[in-house]
């Protein structure tokens, strides 16, 4: 596997990926687009999203996968985040949940169910 060739720490690789994404985005905007800031305070939102919704959470997710005994089961938990978000959005924020969002949630949960049923059937067929 790739782990044999790339012996760097996982956190270093994750940081490198985010750094490259930032640099590529910067150069794309510099050469092909424009960047204006309507209000300087909006940069705080971008920093918040970058740090807390992307960087730190990805790091915790990576650490959770490394500590997990069953990485496939652990990674399936990520697909339950939209369901938990719906509960928070409806109960805490009091926002409306639209039918299209519920249909998307059904597809996500349905995919998890199909994946697990398929895995069980595959396991049973190799047992015989």
PDB file of C-alpha atoms in Angstrom:
ATOM      1  CA  UNK A   1       0.000   0.000   0.000  1.00  0.00           C
ATOM      2  CA  UNK A   2       0.954   3.676  -0.076  1.00  0.00           C
ATOM      3  CA  UNK A   3       1.903   3.575   3.598  1.00  0.00           C
ATOM      4  CA  UNK A   4       4.996   1.597   2.616  1.00  0.00           C
ATOM      5  CA  UNK A   5       6.253   4.458   0.430  1.00  0.00           C
ATOM      6  CA  UNK A   6       5.107   7.517   2.361  1.00  0.00           C
ATOM      7  CA  UNK A   7       6.413   7.279   5.901  1.00  0.00           C
ATOM      8  CA  UNK A   8       5.428  10.815   6.963  1.00  0.00           C
ATOM      9  CA  UNK A   9       3.181  11.355   9.959  1.00  0.00           C
ATOM     10  CA  UNK A  10      -0.522  11.377   9.045  1.00  0.00           C
ATOM     11  CA  UNK A  11      -0.999  14.853  10.549  1.00  0.00           C
ATOM     12  CA  UNK A  12       1.843  16.190   8.396  1.00  0.00           C
ATOM     13  CA  UNK A  13       0.236  14.707   5.284  1.00  0.00           C
ATOM     14  CA  UNK A  14      -3.132  16.224   6.225  1.00  0.00           C
ATOM     15  CA  UNK A  15      -1.533  19.635   6.799  1.00  0.00           C
ATOM     16  CA  UNK A  16       0.250  19.348   3.445  1.00  0.00           C
ATOM     17  CA  UNK A  17      -3.013  18.606   1.675  1.00  0.00           C
ATOM     18  CA  UNK A  18      -4.712  21.650   3.230  1.00  0.00           C
ATOM     19  CA  UNK A  19      -1.688  23.844   2.521  1.00  0.00           C
ATOM     20  CA  UNK A  20      -1.608  22.776  -1.141  1.00  0.00           C
ATOM     21  CA  UNK A  21      -5.340  23.391  -1.468  1.00  0.00           C
ATOM     22  CA  UNK A  22      -4.920  26.857   0.011  1.00  0.00           C
ATOM     23  CA  UNK A  23      -1.993  27.713  -2.266  1.00  0.00           C
ATOM     24  CA  UNK A  24      -3.707  26.392  -5.391  1.00  0.00           C
ATOM     25  CA  UNK A  25      -6.855  28.359  -4.538  1.00  0.00           C
ATOM     26  CA  UNK A  26      -4.781  31.482  -3.944  1.00  0.00           C
ATOM     27  CA  UNK A  27      -2.952  31.208  -7.273  1.00  0.00           C
ATOM     28  CA  UNK A  28      -6.162  30.413  -9.143  1.00  0.00           C
ATOM     29  CA  UNK A  29      -7.806  33.549  -7.742  1.00  0.00           C
ATOM     30  CA  UNK A  30      -4.671  35.591  -8.404  1.00  0.00           C
ATOM     31  CA  UNK A  31      -4.400  34.609 -12.086  1.00  0.00           C
ATOM     32  CA  UNK A  32      -7.937  33.715 -13.208  1.00  0.00           C
ATOM     33  CA  UNK A  33     -10.407  35.476 -10.932  1.00  0.00           C
ATOM     34  CA  UNK A  34     -10.672  38.309  -8.466  1.00  0.00           C
ATOM     35  CA  UNK A  35     -10.940  38.530  -4.724  1.00  0.00           C
ATOM     36  CA  UNK A  36     -12.725  41.309  -2.932  1.00  0.00           C
ATOM     37  CA  UNK A  37     -13.707  41.444   0.692  1.00  0.00           C
ATOM     38  CA  UNK A  38     -17.037  43.183   1.274  1.00  0.00           C
ATOM     39  CA  UNK A  39     -16.403  43.497   5.014  1.00  0.00           C
ATOM     40  CA  UNK A  40     -13.140  42.595   6.797  1.00  0.00           C
ATOM     41  CA  UNK A  41     -15.134  40.830   9.542  1.00  0.00           C
ATOM     42  CA  UNK A  42     -16.115  38.206   6.945  1.00  0.00           C
ATOM     43  CA  UNK A  43     -12.536  36.938   7.032  1.00  0.00           C
ATOM     44  CA  UNK A  44     -13.188  35.717  10.577  1.00  0.00           C
ATOM     45  CA  UNK A  45     -15.921  33.466   9.191  1.00  0.00           C
ATOM     46  CA  UNK A  46     -13.498  32.052   6.641  1.00  0.00           C
ATOM     47  CA  UNK A  47     -10.888  31.430   9.345  1.00  0.00           C
ATOM     48  CA  UNK A  48     -13.521  29.776  11.552  1.00  0.00           C
ATOM     49  CA  UNK A  49     -14.620  27.452   8.746  1.00  0.00           C
ATOM     50  CA  UNK A  50     -11.035  26.663   7.811  1.00  0.00           C
ATOM     51  CA  UNK A  51      -9.944  25.869  11.342  1.00  0.00           C
ATOM     52  CA  UNK A  52     -12.949  24.370  13.081  1.00  0.00           C
ATOM     53  CA  UNK A  53     -15.140  22.961  10.330  1.00  0.00           C
ATOM     54  CA  UNK A  54     -12.311  21.652   8.186  1.00  0.00           C
ATOM     55  CA  UNK A  55      -8.865  21.475   9.802  1.00  0.00           C
ATOM     56  CA  UNK A  56      -9.439  20.443  13.401  1.00  0.00           C
ATOM     57  CA  UNK A  57     -12.407  18.195  12.627  1.00  0.00           C
ATOM     58  CA  UNK A  58     -10.470  16.414   9.876  1.00  0.00           C
ATOM     59  CA  UNK A  59      -7.623  15.893  12.329  1.00  0.00           C
ATOM     60  CA  UNK A  60      -9.964  14.412  14.948  1.00  0.00           C
ATOM     61  CA  UNK A  61     -11.580  12.225  12.283  1.00  0.00           C
ATOM     62  CA  UNK A  62      -8.169  10.973  11.170  1.00  0.00           C
ATOM     63  CA  UNK A  63      -7.194  10.206  14.772  1.00  0.00           C
ATOM     64  CA  UNK A  64     -10.492   8.395  15.334  1.00  0.00           C
ATOM     65  CA  UNK A  65      -9.880   6.216  12.285  1.00  0.00           C
ATOM     66  CA  UNK A  66      -6.356   5.441  13.445  1.00  0.00           C
ATOM     67  CA  UNK A  67      -7.602   4.389  16.878  1.00  0.00           C
ATOM     68  CA  UNK A  68     -10.515   2.372  15.501  1.00  0.00           C
ATOM     69  CA  UNK A  69     -10.358  -1.402  15.275  1.00  0.00           C
ATOM     70  CA  UNK A  70     -12.928  -1.521  12.457  1.00  0.00           C
ATOM     71  CA  UNK A  71     -12.283   1.397  10.103  1.00  0.00           C
ATOM     72  CA  UNK A  72     -15.169   0.503   7.791  1.00  0.00           C
ATOM     73  CA  UNK A  73     -17.712   0.691  10.604  1.00  0.00           C
ATOM     74  CA  UNK A  74     -16.179   3.866  11.974  1.00  0.00           C
ATOM     75  CA  UNK A  75     -16.198   5.592   8.589  1.00  0.00           C
ATOM     76  CA  UNK A  76     -19.892   4.762   8.174  1.00  0.00           C
ATOM     77  CA  UNK A  77     -20.602   7.013  11.172  1.00  0.00           C
ATOM     78  CA  UNK A  78     -19.748  10.048   9.030  1.00  0.00           C
ATOM     79  CA  UNK A  79     -22.884   9.415   6.996  1.00  0.00           C
ATOM     80  CA  UNK A  80     -25.014   9.803  10.111  1.00  0.00           C
ATOM     81  CA  UNK A  81     -23.862  13.404  10.595  1.00  0.00           C
ATOM     82  CA  UNK A  82     -26.619  14.796   8.303  1.00  0.00           C
ATOM     83  CA  UNK A  83     -29.268  13.117  10.459  1.00  0.00           C
ATOM     84  CA  UNK A  84     -27.805  14.614  13.622  1.00  0.00           C
ATOM     85  CA  UNK A  85     -27.569  17.989  11.866  1.00  0.00           C
ATOM     86  CA  UNK A  86     -31.280  17.814  10.994  1.00  0.00           C
ATOM     87  CA  UNK A  87     -32.144  17.313  14.636  1.00  0.00           C
ATOM     88  CA  UNK A  88     -29.969  20.269  15.680  1.00  0.00           C
ATOM     89  CA  UNK A  89     -31.318  22.483  12.885  1.00  0.00           C
ATOM     90  CA  UNK A  90     -34.936  21.718  13.703  1.00  0.00           C
ATOM     91  CA  UNK A  91     -34.768  21.664  17.504  1.00  0.00           C
ATOM     92  CA  UNK A  92     -32.092  24.217  18.397  1.00  0.00           C
ATOM     93  CA  UNK A  93     -32.277  26.655  15.485  1.00  0.00           C
ATOM     94  CA  UNK A  94     -35.983  26.191  14.781  1.00  0.00           C
ATOM     95  CA  UNK A  95     -35.419  26.112  11.011  1.00  0.00           C
ATOM     96  CA  UNK A  96     -37.668  24.322   8.540  1.00  0.00           C
ATOM     97  CA  UNK A  97     -36.609  20.968   7.128  1.00  0.00           C
ATOM     98  CA  UNK A  98     -37.567  20.696   3.468  1.00  0.00           C
ATOM     99  CA  UNK A  99     -38.793  17.587   1.668  1.00  0.00           C
ATOM    100  CA  UNK A 100     -35.719  17.605  -0.590  1.00  0.00           C
ATOM    101  CA  UNK A 101     -33.493  17.412   2.501  1.00  0.00           C
ATOM    102  CA  UNK A 102     -35.469  14.488   3.871  1.00  0.00           C
ATOM    103  CA  UNK A 103     -35.229  12.693   0.522  1.00  0.00           C
ATOM    104  CA  UNK A 104     -31.444  13.196   0.598  1.00  0.00           C
ATOM    105  CA  UNK A 105     -31.353  11.823   4.128  1.00  0.00           C
ATOM    106  CA  UNK A 106     -33.326   8.760   3.011  1.00  0.00           C
ATOM    107  CA  UNK A 107     -30.746   8.174   0.268  1.00  0.00           C
ATOM    108  CA  UNK A 108     -27.880   8.440   2.772  1.00  0.00           C
ATOM    109  CA  UNK A 109     -29.454   6.096   5.322  1.00  0.00           C
ATOM    110  CA  UNK A 110     -30.605   3.775   2.517  1.00  0.00           C
ATOM    111  CA  UNK A 111     -27.036   3.607   1.215  1.00  0.00           C
ATOM    112  CA  UNK A 112     -25.778   2.610   4.660  1.00  0.00           C
ATOM    113  CA  UNK A 113     -28.453  -0.088   4.913  1.00  0.00           C
ATOM    114  CA  UNK A 114     -27.698  -1.441   1.425  1.00  0.00           C
ATOM    115  CA  UNK A 115     -23.977  -1.450   2.186  1.00  0.00           C
ATOM    116  CA  UNK A 116     -24.475  -3.418   5.394  1.00  0.00           C
ATOM    117  CA  UNK A 117     -26.980  -5.866   3.871  1.00  0.00           C
ATOM    118  CA  UNK A 118     -24.627  -6.447   0.949  1.00  0.00           C
ATOM    119  CA  UNK A 119     -21.735  -7.030   3.342  1.00  0.00           C
ATOM    120  CA  UNK A 120     -23.773  -9.561   5.386  1.00  0.00           C
ATOM    121  CA  UNK A 121     -24.868 -11.435   2.255  1.00  0.00           C
ATOM    122  CA  UNK A 122     -21.300 -11.498   0.943  1.00  0.00           C
ATOM    123  CA  UNK A 123     -20.048 -12.770   4.294  1.00  0.00           C
ATOM    124  CA  UNK A 124     -22.726 -15.508   4.382  1.00  0.00           C
ATOM    125  CA  UNK A 125     -21.973 -16.616   0.821  1.00  0.00           C
ATOM    126  CA  UNK A 126     -18.248 -17.009   1.567  1.00  0.00           C
ATOM    127  CA  UNK A 127     -19.002 -18.990   4.739  1.00  0.00           C
ATOM    128  CA  UNK A 128     -20.573 -21.886   2.891  1.00  0.00           C
TER     129      UNK A 128
END
